[in-house]
Each structure stands twice: as C-alpha cells, then as structure tokens.
C-alpha cells in the first residue's frame, strides 16, 4: 500500500506558498496548475479505505495548502493594518494569520470532498473510469469552494486560481464561462496532470488526450470575437498622483493634493481624464466653492470629460465612495456598490476589531449594481472603484439593460494602503480577467499603480511605472456586444458556473466504482 507521509501537511504549506507566487506574474501563471497538480498527487497518496479518515486527511491538506497560499499571497494586508491602520504589529500579524486561516477553510472543504471520493491509493494503477471521476470531483469541488470564498460574508475571491491563467490558453474560456469556469478548467487540468502518475499507460494516454483537448479548446476560443469596435477611439489621460497614504488624509497635505489634481484636470487635453479613487479626499462642501467650478469650466473649454474620485453624501448622514462625471452633457455620479469589509463598512459583531485601527471614512452606503454609464462622445464608460472588479457577475448586471451596456470599464483605485508590493500586479491581473470575460477594454487610474490601458482581449497596451507621479496618455477603442458569460451572468449571476461544477461532482461520483484487484498494472510505491 502507498504510504501517506507524515510531513505531508508541511509539504502542503510549502506548495501553497509556491502557488501564491504565481499570482500577479502572468509569465509564470501556468505554473499554478503544475503546483496544484503536485498537491493533488499528495492528496491522492492515501491508502486508507475508510472514507471518513480520507476526508479528514484531505481537509488537513487543503487547510495547509490554503494557509501557505493566502499568507504567502496576501501578506501585504499587514501593511494596511500595522503601518496605516495603527494596529500593534503582533496584533496585525495575528489578524493576517486568522484571516488566512479563515480563507483556508474553503480549500479544506474541497480537499475533504476530493479525498473522500477518490479511490484509495494502491500499488496498482487506478482504472481510468474512477480516476476520471476523481479528477471531476476535485475540479468541481474546488470550483464550488472558490465560489463560496468569493460569496460568503460579501466574498473575497482574491488569488482565485482563474486569475493566474490570464496569460495562457485556458483564459480562452473566460468570455464563455467566466473566471470561475477558467478556475474549473485549471483545476481539472491540474487533476489530469496528477492522474498521469496514478493510472496505467492506457489511462495516461487518455488523460493526456483530455489535457490536449482542454488546452487546444481554450486556445481556439481565444480567437472568437463576441464584441465589435464601436464609436470613436477615445484619447484618455489617466492620472497617478502617488500620494503617500500617510499624507492622504492629513489636513496640511490637502492643499498640494488638490493643486496637483486640479492642475492636471484644468490643463490636460483629452477626450476623457480619469483620476484615482478619492483623488479629492474630502467632501465637496469642505472644498473651496470655486474648486470644482473652475475645473468644470476648463474641461468644457477643452471639450474634455473627466471622472473624479471623491467621497459624497447621500441624505443626512450617509457617505458614499463615489465618482463624479464632469464636463458631460448631464450631471453624473457613480456610488461604489461592493464595499470593503472593515475598510468601508463594519460587519456585524466586529466593531471591537475596528476600534483597534485608526482609518478615516470607515462607514459608507452602497450604490446599486446597475448604475448607468458615463457617456463620452457616444461611448459608454462604466466606472468601478477599487476591488469591485473582483466580482465579474456583479459587473455583469450593468449589461442587463442594452441601452446602458458599457463599452469601456474605468477602474479608479487607491492601493496606497498596501505599499509598492505584489498587490499592484495582482490587481492588474484581475482587471485583465474582466476585460477577457466581457471582451471590452479597461482603463485604470490608480494612486500608486497599476495605472494602465487594457484592450478588449485582456492585453495591457500601456502602463505607468508603479509608485511614480505621472499621466498615462493613450487611446482606447470601445466595444459593444455580449459575450456568453455577460449574457448568462447578467441574468443568472455565477449560478451557471456553480451548476457546471456541481454536475462535474455528480458525474465524477457516478464514475466512482470499487477497484478490482489482480488485473491492475503495477506502479511503484512512493
């Protein structure tokens, strides 16, 4: 019988830490599949016949993987808590570990299911039917667990496996079945890779054939165009102020900040100027009455429109993290719809945690998911703020009304809370996935990076160096039309992907049959 090594949980943590390094680095994103395949091989190296014992071990390995994965990929959260949140370093470190442990619960669930429903490891090769069933159960369970991670308690799908695939052929599935569908394809690819060491030569050839089909299918889908260019190409100017987070909300730093962005907005000539999130960090009523008027006047003189990040109010005591549209034919306002827990609202029961920090503007009201776009020369530009672009199905709600369907996404972000770290390319990778899903371009104006232009095929065509002060100028061609994912997600959210994953689990379970002894091919023990 195969031995289950006692050091497997520690090896699983190491694999999770390696997996984390593939995010924000599209040139090595495909290695995420190889690393996951190594973990699956470890998961399947269990000779116990008792389902409960295999599930217990699978949960442990899934949790260990998640602990290395999320601690290794989200360590930059420590900066926001300890440096800018005023939290004592040991408490901030503990909070990071607790949050990573919570996120690790989801791969633990996937690991428990995949291990429980896989055949026991033997000296004999698995027959291909149960082996394929094990692969389908793993891919489906993994995808459902990832969807839960991106949904429960408002969700946190950062580092979802699909995002690491934006630079390889599996990204071709994005406009058809979205990020969670890419997630499923990547997990299934990893499981099929792991099967190569579990099955006979004939089974290995079958697994290899399915791997080739998955890869070629994604590559072919990359060449399908579901949207078409529409309207004139817009000349854009994307502003990156690089305002230090420690200075952003200080009263004595407000003057230089307002002057920097005010000068840009009054002097630049483009069809559309976009500022970062809360580029103006105070309410309009706290500004000099002439500040916004002079900007509006200059924009109209230059026949320029602008999207300005600024906090606003709604009613007597409700703040919103918002975008003002200036220079357009009508007043425009967008209010952030998906708020950041602890940063922009306090989840029930966690007021004690927020008291440990000292962050301004910590309680906001939500906007709607289907707010209209800002129209610039007939091109519909849909703003979104910060990590709203992690939620593809929510962004799809803006396509429900054809007259309001966006032609360009505009993301306004401030990642200054997290320093010049891997969070910047990680977020850019997420924005690329949204352009792949909807096949419309994206423009990003950020405080510290990544300020960039992304075309309708998810490719970065221009980018400013992070942590620099500058203006990125270029052109963006709007696109119109609906990808299959946009059509489905606008009506049914993520449920089609969840159904796909659930059906894979059920089909995999149906393929699971008891292993027969004696007729199997020998394979070496590990």
Coordinates of C-alpha atoms in Angstrom, one line a residue:
X1 CA 0.0 0.0 0.0
X2 CA 1.1 3.6 -0.6
X3 CA 2.4 5.4 2.5
X4 CA 0.9 8.7 3.4
X5 CA 3.9 10.7 4.6
X6 CA 3.6 12.4 8.0
X7 CA 5.3 15.5 6.7
X8 CA 2.5 15.9 4.0
X9 CA 0.9 18.9 5.8
X10 CA 4.2 20.8 5.9
X11 CA 4.8 20.0 2.2
X12 CA 1.3 21.2 1.5
X13 CA 2.0 24.6 3.2
X14 CA 5.1 24.9 1.0
X15 CA 3.2 24.1 -2.1
X16 CA 0.6 26.8 -1.1
X17 CA 3.4 29.4 -0.6
X18 CA 4.7 28.5 -4.1
X19 CA 1.2 28.7 -5.5
X20 CA 0.9 32.3 -4.1
X21 CA 3.9 33.4 -6.1
X22 CA 2.3 32.6 -9.4
X23 CA -0.3 35.4 -8.9
X24 CA 0.5 38.8 -10.3
X25 CA 3.2 37.2 -12.5
X26 CA 1.4 36.2 -15.7
X27 CA 4.6 35.0 -17.3
X28 CA 4.6 32.1 -14.8
X29 CA 0.9 31.8 -14.1
X30 CA 0.7 28.4 -15.8
X31 CA 2.9 27.0 -13.0
X32 CA -0.1 27.4 -10.7
X33 CA -1.6 24.4 -12.5
X34 CA 1.6 22.4 -12.1
X35 CA 1.9 23.3 -8.4
X36 CA -1.7 22.4 -7.8
X37 CA -1.1 19.1 -9.6
X38 CA 1.7 18.3 -7.2
X39 CA -0.7 19.0 -4.3
X40 CA -3.4 16.8 -5.8
X41 CA -0.8 13.9 -6.1
X42 CA -0.1 14.4 -2.4
X43 CA -3.8 14.4 -1.6
X44 CA -4.4 11.2 -3.5
X45 CA -1.4 9.4 -1.9
X46 CA -3.7 7.9 0.8
X47 CA -4.1 4.2 1.2
X48 CA -6.8 4.4 3.8
X49 CA -10.1 2.7 2.8
X50 CA -12.2 4.5 5.4
X51 CA -14.0 7.4 3.7
X52 CA -14.1 9.5 6.9
X53 CA -10.3 9.1 7.5
X54 CA -9.5 10.1 3.9
X55 CA -11.8 13.1 4.2
X56 CA -10.1 14.2 7.5
X57 CA -6.7 13.9 5.9
X58 CA -7.9 15.8 2.8
X59 CA -9.3 18.6 4.9
X60 CA -6.0 18.9 6.7
X61 CA -4.0 19.1 3.5
X62 CA -6.5 21.6 2.0
X63 CA -6.2 23.8 5.0
X64 CA -2.4 23.5 5.0
X65 CA -2.3 24.5 1.3
X66 CA -4.6 27.4 2.0
X67 CA -2.6 28.6 4.9
X68 CA 0.6 28.8 2.8
X69 CA -1.4 30.1 -0.2
X70 CA -3.1 33.0 1.4
X71 CA -0.4 34.0 3.9
X72 CA 2.1 33.9 1.0
X73 CA -0.1 35.9 -1.3
X74 CA -1.9 38.4 1.0
X75 CA 0.9 39.3 3.3
X76 CA 0.5 42.9 2.1
X77 CA -2.6 43.2 4.2
X78 CA -0.2 43.5 7.2
X79 CA 0.9 46.9 5.8
X80 CA -2.6 48.3 5.8
X81 CA -3.2 47.2 9.4
X82 CA 0.1 47.8 11.1
X83 CA 1.5 50.8 9.1
X84 CA -1.7 52.8 8.2
X85 CA -4.3 51.2 10.5
X86 CA -2.4 51.9 13.7
X87 CA -2.6 48.3 14.8
X88 CA 0.2 46.8 17.0
X89 CA 2.5 44.6 14.8
X90 CA 1.8 41.4 16.8
X91 CA -1.9 42.0 16.6
X92 CA -1.7 42.8 12.8
X93 CA 0.3 39.7 12.2
X94 CA -2.2 37.6 14.2
X95 CA -5.0 39.2 12.2
X96 CA -3.4 38.3 9.0
X97 CA -2.9 34.6 10.1
X98 CA -6.5 34.4 11.3
X99 CA -7.8 35.8 8.0
X100 CA -5.6 33.4 6.1
X101 CA -6.9 30.6 8.3
X102 CA -10.5 31.6 7.5
X103 CA -9.8 31.6 3.8
X104 CA -8.1 28.2 4.1
X105 CA -11.3 26.7 5.2
X106 CA -12.5 26.7 1.6
X107 CA -9.7 24.6 0.1
X108 CA -10.0 22.4 3.2
X109 CA -13.7 21.7 2.1
X110 CA -12.5 21.0 -1.4
X111 CA -9.7 18.7 -0.1
X112 CA -12.1 16.8 2.1
X113 CA -14.5 16.1 -0.7
X114 CA -11.8 15.2 -3.3
X115 CA -10.0 12.9 -0.9
X116 CA -13.2 11.1 0.3
X117 CA -14.4 10.4 -3.2
X118 CA -11.1 9.4 -4.7
X119 CA -10.2 5.7 -4.9
X120 CA -7.7 4.6 -2.2
X121 CA -4.1 4.7 -3.2
X122 CA -2.7 1.3 -4.1
X123 CA 0.3 -0.4 -5.5
X124 CA -1.8 -1.0 -8.6
X125 CA -2.8 1.7 -11.1
X126 CA -6.3 3.1 -11.0
X127 CA -8.7 2.2 -13.7
X128 CA -9.5 5.2 -15.9
X129 CA -13.2 5.5 -15.1
X130 CA -12.8 6.0 -11.3
X131 CA -9.7 8.1 -12.0
X132 CA -11.5 10.5 -14.2
X133 CA -14.3 10.6 -11.7
X134 CA -11.8 11.6 -9.0
X135 CA -10.5 14.4 -11.3
X136 CA -14.0 15.7 -11.9
X137 CA -14.9 15.6 -8.3
X138 CA -11.8 17.6 -7.4
X139 CA -12.3 20.2 -10.1
X140 CA -16.0 20.6 -9.3
X141 CA -15.4 20.7 -5.6
X142 CA -12.6 23.1 -5.9
X143 CA -14.7 25.5 -8.0
X144 CA -17.7 25.4 -5.7
X145 CA -15.3 26.1 -2.7
X146 CA -13.8 29.0 -4.6
X147 CA -17.2 30.4 -5.4
X148 CA -18.2 30.2 -1.7
X149 CA -15.0 32.0 -0.8
X150 CA -16.0 34.7 -3.3
X151 CA -19.5 35.0 -1.9
X152 CA -19.8 34.3 1.8
X153 CA -19.6 37.4 4.0
X154 CA -19.6 39.6 0.8
X155 CA -16.7 37.4 -0.5
X156 CA -13.0 37.8 -1.0
X157 CA -12.0 36.0 -4.3
X158 CA -8.5 37.5 -4.4
X159 CA -6.0 34.9 -5.6
X160 CA -8.7 32.8 -7.3
X161 CA -7.0 30.2 -9.5
X162 CA -8.6 31.5 -12.6
X163 CA -6.8 34.8 -12.3
X164 CA -3.4 33.2 -12.7
X165 CA -4.4 31.9 -16.1
X166 CA -4.8 35.3 -17.9
X167 CA -1.5 34.7 -19.8
X168 CA -2.1 31.2 -21.0
X169 CA -4.6 29.3 -23.3
X170 CA -7.1 28.5 -20.5
X171 CA -8.0 32.2 -20.5
X172 CA -9.9 31.5 -23.7
X173 CA -12.7 30.1 -21.6
X174 CA -13.3 33.4 -19.8
X175 CA -15.8 35.0 -22.3
X176 CA -17.8 31.8 -22.3
X177 CA -17.9 30.7 -18.7
X178 CA -16.2 33.4 -16.8
X179 CA -13.4 33.3 -14.2
X180 CA -15.0 30.5 -12.2
X181 CA -15.2 28.5 -15.4
X182 CA -11.5 29.2 -16.0
X183 CA -11.0 28.1 -12.4
X184 CA -12.7 24.8 -13.1
X185 CA -10.7 24.3 -16.3
X186 CA -7.4 25.0 -14.4
X187 CA -8.3 22.7 -11.6
X188 CA -9.3 19.9 -14.0
X189 CA -6.1 20.4 -15.9
X190 CA -4.1 20.0 -12.7
X191 CA -6.1 16.9 -11.7
X192 CA -5.5 15.3 -15.1
X193 CA -1.8 16.1 -14.7
X194 CA -1.8 14.3 -11.4
X195 CA -3.6 11.3 -12.9
X196 CA -0.6 10.7 -15.2
X197 CA 1.2 9.0 -12.2
X198 CA -1.9 7.2 -10.9
X199 CA -3.2 5.3 -14.0
X200 CA -1.9 2.7 -16.4
X201 CA -0.3 3.6 -19.7
X202 CA -3.6 3.5 -21.5
X203 CA -5.2 5.7 -18.8
X204 CA -2.2 8.1 -19.0
X205 CA -2.8 8.4 -22.8
X206 CA -6.5 9.1 -22.2
X207 CA -5.6 11.8 -19.6
X208 CA -3.1 13.3 -22.0
X209 CA -5.7 13.5 -24.7
X210 CA -8.1 15.3 -22.4
X211 CA -5.3 17.7 -21.4
X212 CA -4.6 18.5 -25.0
X213 CA -8.3 19.0 -25.7
X214 CA -8.7 21.4 -22.8
X215 CA -5.6 23.4 -23.9
X216 CA -6.5 23.5 -27.6
X217 CA -10.1 24.3 -26.8
X218 CA -9.0 27.3 -24.8
X219 CA -6.6 28.4 -27.5
X220 CA -9.3 28.2 -30.1
X221 CA -11.7 30.2 -28.0
X222 CA -9.2 33.0 -27.7
X223 CA -9.7 33.7 -31.4
X224 CA -13.5 34.1 -31.2
X225 CA -14.8 37.7 -31.1
X226 CA -18.1 38.3 -29.4
X227 CA -17.9 42.1 -29.3
X228 CA -17.1 44.6 -32.0
X229 CA -15.5 48.1 -32.0
X230 CA -18.0 50.9 -31.5
X231 CA -17.7 54.7 -31.7
X232 CA -14.6 56.7 -31.9
X233 CA -11.4 55.7 -30.2
X234 CA -11.1 57.9 -27.1
X235 CA -8.0 59.8 -26.2
X236 CA -7.6 59.2 -22.4
X237 CA -5.4 60.7 -19.7
X238 CA -5.1 58.5 -16.6
X239 CA -3.7 60.3 -13.5
X240 CA -1.4 58.7 -10.9
X241 CA -0.7 61.1 -8.1
X242 CA 1.4 58.7 -5.9
X243 CA 0.1 60.4 -2.8
X244 CA 1.6 58.7 0.3
X245 CA -1.2 57.0 2.3
X246 CA 0.3 58.6 5.4
X247 CA -0.3 62.0 3.8
X248 CA -3.5 61.5 2.0
X249 CA -5.9 62.5 4.8
X250 CA -3.7 64.9 6.7
X251 CA -5.1 68.5 6.6
X252 CA -1.7 70.0 5.9
X253 CA -1.3 67.8 2.8
X254 CA -4.7 68.6 1.3
X255 CA -3.6 71.7 -0.4
X256 CA -0.8 70.1 -2.5
X257 CA -3.1 67.2 -3.4
X258 CA -5.9 69.5 -4.6
X259 CA -3.4 71.6 -6.6
X260 CA -1.8 68.5 -8.3
X261 CA -5.1 67.0 -9.5
X262 CA -6.7 70.4 -10.1
X263 CA -3.8 71.5 -12.4
X264 CA -4.0 68.2 -14.3
X265 CA -7.8 68.4 -14.8
X266 CA -7.6 72.1 -15.9
X267 CA -4.7 71.7 -18.3
X268 CA -4.7 68.3 -19.9
X269 CA -6.4 67.9 -23.3
X270 CA -8.0 64.5 -23.9
X271 CA -11.5 63.1 -24.6
X272 CA -11.5 61.6 -21.0
X273 CA -9.4 62.3 -17.9
X274 CA -9.7 59.8 -15.1
X275 CA -8.4 60.3 -11.5
X276 CA -7.7 57.6 -8.9
X277 CA -10.2 56.7 -6.1
X278 CA -10.8 59.6 -3.7
X279 CA -8.2 61.7 -5.6
X280 CA -10.1 64.5 -3.8
X281 CA -10.2 63.1 -0.3
X282 CA -12.8 65.4 1.2
X283 CA -16.4 66.1 0.7
X284 CA -17.4 68.8 -1.9
X285 CA -18.8 71.0 0.8
X286 CA -15.4 71.1 2.5
X287 CA -13.7 72.4 -0.7
X288 CA -13.3 76.0 -1.7
X289 CA -16.6 76.8 -3.6
X290 CA -14.7 77.6 -6.7
X291 CA -12.5 74.5 -6.9
X292 CA -14.9 72.2 -8.8
X293 CA -16.4 75.1 -10.8
X294 CA -13.1 76.1 -12.3
X295 CA -12.3 72.5 -13.2
X296 CA -15.7 72.1 -14.9
X297 CA -15.2 75.4 -16.8
X298 CA -11.8 74.3 -18.1
X299 CA -13.0 70.9 -19.1
X300 CA -15.8 72.4 -21.1
X301 CA -13.4 74.8 -22.8
X302 CA -11.2 71.9 -23.8
X303 CA -14.2 69.7 -24.8
X304 CA -13.0 67.2 -22.3
X305 CA -14.8 65.0 -19.8
X306 CA -13.5 63.7 -16.5
X307 CA -14.2 61.0 -13.9
X308 CA -13.2 62.3 -10.5
X309 CA -12.9 60.1 -7.4
X310 CA -14.4 61.9 -4.4
X311 CA -16.4 61.0 -1.3
X312 CA -20.0 62.2 -1.4
X313 CA -23.0 62.2 0.8
X314 CA -26.5 60.7 0.4
X315 CA -29.0 62.1 2.8
X316 CA -28.1 63.5 6.2
X317 CA -25.5 61.0 7.5
X318 CA -24.7 58.6 4.7
X319 CA -21.3 58.8 3.0
X320 CA -20.5 57.2 -0.4
X321 CA -17.3 56.3 -2.1
X322 CA -18.1 57.9 -5.4
X323 CA -17.1 59.1 -8.8
X324 CA -18.3 62.4 -10.3
X325 CA -18.6 62.8 -14.0
X326 CA -17.5 66.3 -15.0
X327 CA -17.7 68.1 -18.4
X328 CA -20.5 65.8 -19.7
X329 CA -23.9 66.8 -21.1
X330 CA -25.6 66.0 -17.8
X331 CA -24.6 65.6 -14.2
X332 CA -23.2 62.2 -13.4
X333 CA -22.5 60.3 -10.3
X334 CA -21.5 56.7 -9.5
X335 CA -21.5 55.3 -6.0
X336 CA -19.4 52.2 -5.1
X337 CA -21.7 49.2 -4.8
X338 CA -19.4 46.4 -3.4
X339 CA -17.8 47.8 -0.2
X340 CA -14.7 46.6 1.5
X341 CA -15.4 44.9 4.9
X342 CA -13.6 46.8 7.7
X343 CA -12.3 49.5 5.3
X344 CA -15.7 50.8 4.2
X345 CA -18.2 49.2 6.4
X346 CA -18.1 47.2 9.7
X347 CA -19.6 43.7 9.6
X348 CA -22.0 42.9 12.4
X349 CA -20.2 41.9 15.5
X350 CA -16.8 43.3 14.5
X351 CA -16.9 46.8 16.0
X352 CA -14.3 45.7 18.5
X353 CA -11.8 45.0 15.7
X354 CA -12.3 48.4 14.0
X355 CA -11.5 50.1 17.3
X356 CA -8.0 48.7 17.1
X357 CA -7.4 50.6 13.9
X358 CA -7.5 54.3 13.0
X359 CA -8.7 54.6 9.5
X360 CA -10.8 57.6 8.3
X361 CA -14.1 57.3 6.4
X362 CA -14.8 53.8 7.6
X363 CA -18.6 53.7 7.0
X364 CA -20.2 54.1 3.6
X365 CA -23.6 53.5 1.9
X366 CA -23.8 51.2 -1.1
X367 CA -24.7 52.1 -4.6
X368 CA -26.7 49.9 -7.0
X369 CA -25.2 47.2 -9.2
X370 CA -26.8 48.5 -12.4
X371 CA -25.9 52.2 -12.3
X372 CA -25.8 53.9 -15.8
X373 CA -22.5 54.6 -17.6
X374 CA -20.9 58.0 -18.2
X375 CA -21.2 58.8 -21.9
X376 CA -18.2 60.4 -23.6
X377 CA -18.7 61.2 -27.3
X378 CA -21.3 58.4 -27.6
X379 CA -19.0 55.8 -25.9
X380 CA -20.4 54.4 -22.6
X381 CA -17.8 54.3 -19.9
X382 CA -18.7 52.3 -16.8
X383 CA -16.8 53.3 -13.6
X384 CA -16.0 50.9 -10.9
X385 CA -14.0 51.5 -7.7
X386 CA -11.1 49.6 -6.3
X387 CA -11.8 45.9 -5.7
X388 CA -15.3 46.0 -7.2
X389 CA -13.7 44.5 -10.3
X390 CA -13.1 41.2 -8.4
X391 CA -16.8 40.4 -8.9
X392 CA -17.5 39.6 -12.5
X393 CA -21.1 38.5 -12.1
X394 CA -21.9 41.8 -10.2
X395 CA -20.3 43.8 -13.0
X396 CA -22.4 41.8 -15.5
X397 CA -25.5 43.4 -14.0
X398 CA -24.6 46.6 -15.9
X399 CA -25.3 44.7 -19.2
X400 CA -28.9 43.8 -18.2
X401 CA -30.3 46.9 -19.9
X402 CA -28.9 47.0 -23.5
X403 CA -29.1 50.8 -23.7
X404 CA -26.8 51.1 -20.7
X405 CA -24.4 48.3 -21.6
X406 CA -20.8 49.6 -21.2
X407 CA -18.3 49.9 -24.0
X408 CA -15.3 50.6 -21.6
X409 CA -14.6 49.8 -18.0
X410 CA -12.9 52.5 -15.9
X411 CA -11.4 51.4 -12.6
X412 CA -10.5 54.1 -10.0
X413 CA -8.2 52.6 -7.3
X414 CA -6.0 53.5 -4.4
X415 CA -3.7 50.7 -3.4
X416 CA -1.5 53.1 -1.3
X417 CA -2.7 51.2 1.8
X418 CA -0.5 48.3 0.8
X419 CA 2.8 49.9 -0.4
X420 CA 4.7 49.1 -3.6
X421 CA 4.1 45.4 -3.3
X422 CA 2.8 42.5 -5.4
X423 CA -0.8 43.7 -4.7
X424 CA -0.3 46.1 -7.7
X425 CA 0.3 43.4 -10.4
X426 CA -2.2 41.1 -8.7
X427 CA -5.0 43.7 -9.1
X428 CA -3.9 44.4 -12.7
X429 CA -4.3 40.6 -13.4
X430 CA -7.8 40.7 -12.0
X431 CA -8.7 43.7 -14.3
X432 CA -7.4 41.8 -17.3
X433 CA -9.7 38.9 -16.5
X434 CA -12.7 41.3 -16.5
X435 CA -11.8 42.5 -20.0
X436 CA -11.4 38.9 -21.1
X437 CA -14.8 37.9 -19.7
X438 CA -16.7 40.8 -21.3
X439 CA -14.4 41.5 -24.3
X440 CA -14.4 45.2 -23.6
X441 CA -11.4 47.3 -22.8
X442 CA -10.5 48.7 -19.4
X443 CA -8.7 51.8 -18.3
X444 CA -7.3 52.1 -14.8
X445 CA -6.3 55.3 -12.9
X446 CA -4.6 54.5 -9.6
X447 CA -2.9 56.4 -6.9
X448 CA 0.3 54.2 -6.9
X449 CA -0.3 51.7 -9.7
X450 CA -1.1 49.9 -11.8
X451 CA -2.3 52.7 -14.0
X452 CA -2.9 51.0 -17.3
X453 CA -4.8 50.6 -20.5
X454 CA -6.2 47.1 -21.3
X455 CA -7.6 46.2 -24.6
X456 CA -10.7 44.1 -25.3
X457 CA -8.6 41.0 -25.4
X458 CA -7.2 41.4 -21.9
X459 CA -3.8 42.6 -23.1
X460 CA -2.0 45.6 -21.3
X461 CA -1.2 48.1 -24.1
X462 CA 0.2 50.8 -21.9
X463 CA 1.2 51.2 -18.2
X464 CA 2.9 53.7 -15.9
X465 CA 5.6 52.6 -13.6
X466 CA 4.2 52.0 -10.1
X467 CA 4.9 54.4 -7.3
X468 CA 5.7 57.3 -9.6
X469 CA 3.9 60.6 -10.3
X470 CA 2.7 60.8 -13.9
X471 CA 0.0 60.8 -16.5
X472 CA -0.6 57.9 -18.8
X473 CA -2.0 59.0 -22.2
X474 CA -3.2 56.8 -24.9
X475 CA -6.3 55.7 -26.9
X476 CA -8.9 53.2 -26.0
X477 CA -11.4 51.7 -28.5
X478 CA -14.8 50.9 -27.0
X479 CA -16.5 47.6 -27.9
X480 CA -20.2 46.6 -28.0
X481 CA -21.8 43.3 -27.8
X482 CA -22.4 40.4 -25.3
X483 CA -20.1 37.5 -24.6
X484 CA -21.9 34.3 -23.5
X485 CA -20.6 34.9 -20.0
X486 CA -22.0 38.5 -20.0
X487 CA -25.4 37.3 -21.2
X488 CA -25.6 34.5 -18.6
X489 CA -24.1 36.4 -15.6
X490 CA -26.4 39.4 -16.2
X491 CA -29.4 37.1 -15.8
X492 CA -28.2 34.3 -13.5
X493 CA -25.1 35.5 -11.8
X494 CA -22.5 32.9 -11.1
X495 CA -25.1 30.1 -10.9
X496 CA -24.3 28.6 -14.4
X497 CA -20.7 28.0 -13.2
X498 CA -21.8 26.6 -9.9
X499 CA -24.2 24.3 -11.8
X500 CA -21.3 23.2 -14.1
X501 CA -19.1 22.4 -11.1
X502 CA -21.9 20.6 -9.3
X503 CA -22.7 18.4 -12.3
X504 CA -19.0 17.6 -12.6
X505 CA -19.1 16.4 -9.0
X506 CA -22.2 14.3 -9.6
X507 CA -20.8 12.8 -12.8
X508 CA -17.5 12.1 -11.1
X509 CA -19.3 10.4 -8.2
X510 CA -21.2 8.2 -10.7
X511 CA -17.9 7.1 -12.3
X512 CA -16.5 6.0 -8.9
X513 CA -16.6 2.2 -8.7
X514 CA -14.7 -0.1 -6.4
X515 CA -11.2 -1.0 -7.6
X516 CA -10.8 -4.6 -8.7
X517 CA -7.8 -6.5 -7.6
X518 CA -5.4 -8.5 -9.6
X519 CA -5.9 -7.2 -13.1
X520 CA -4.3 -3.8 -12.4
X521 CA -1.0 -2.7 -13.8
X522 CA 1.8 -2.4 -11.3
X523 CA 3.2 1.0 -10.4
X524 CA 6.0 1.8 -8.0
X525 CA 5.3 2.8 -4.4
X526 CA 6.0 6.3 -3.2

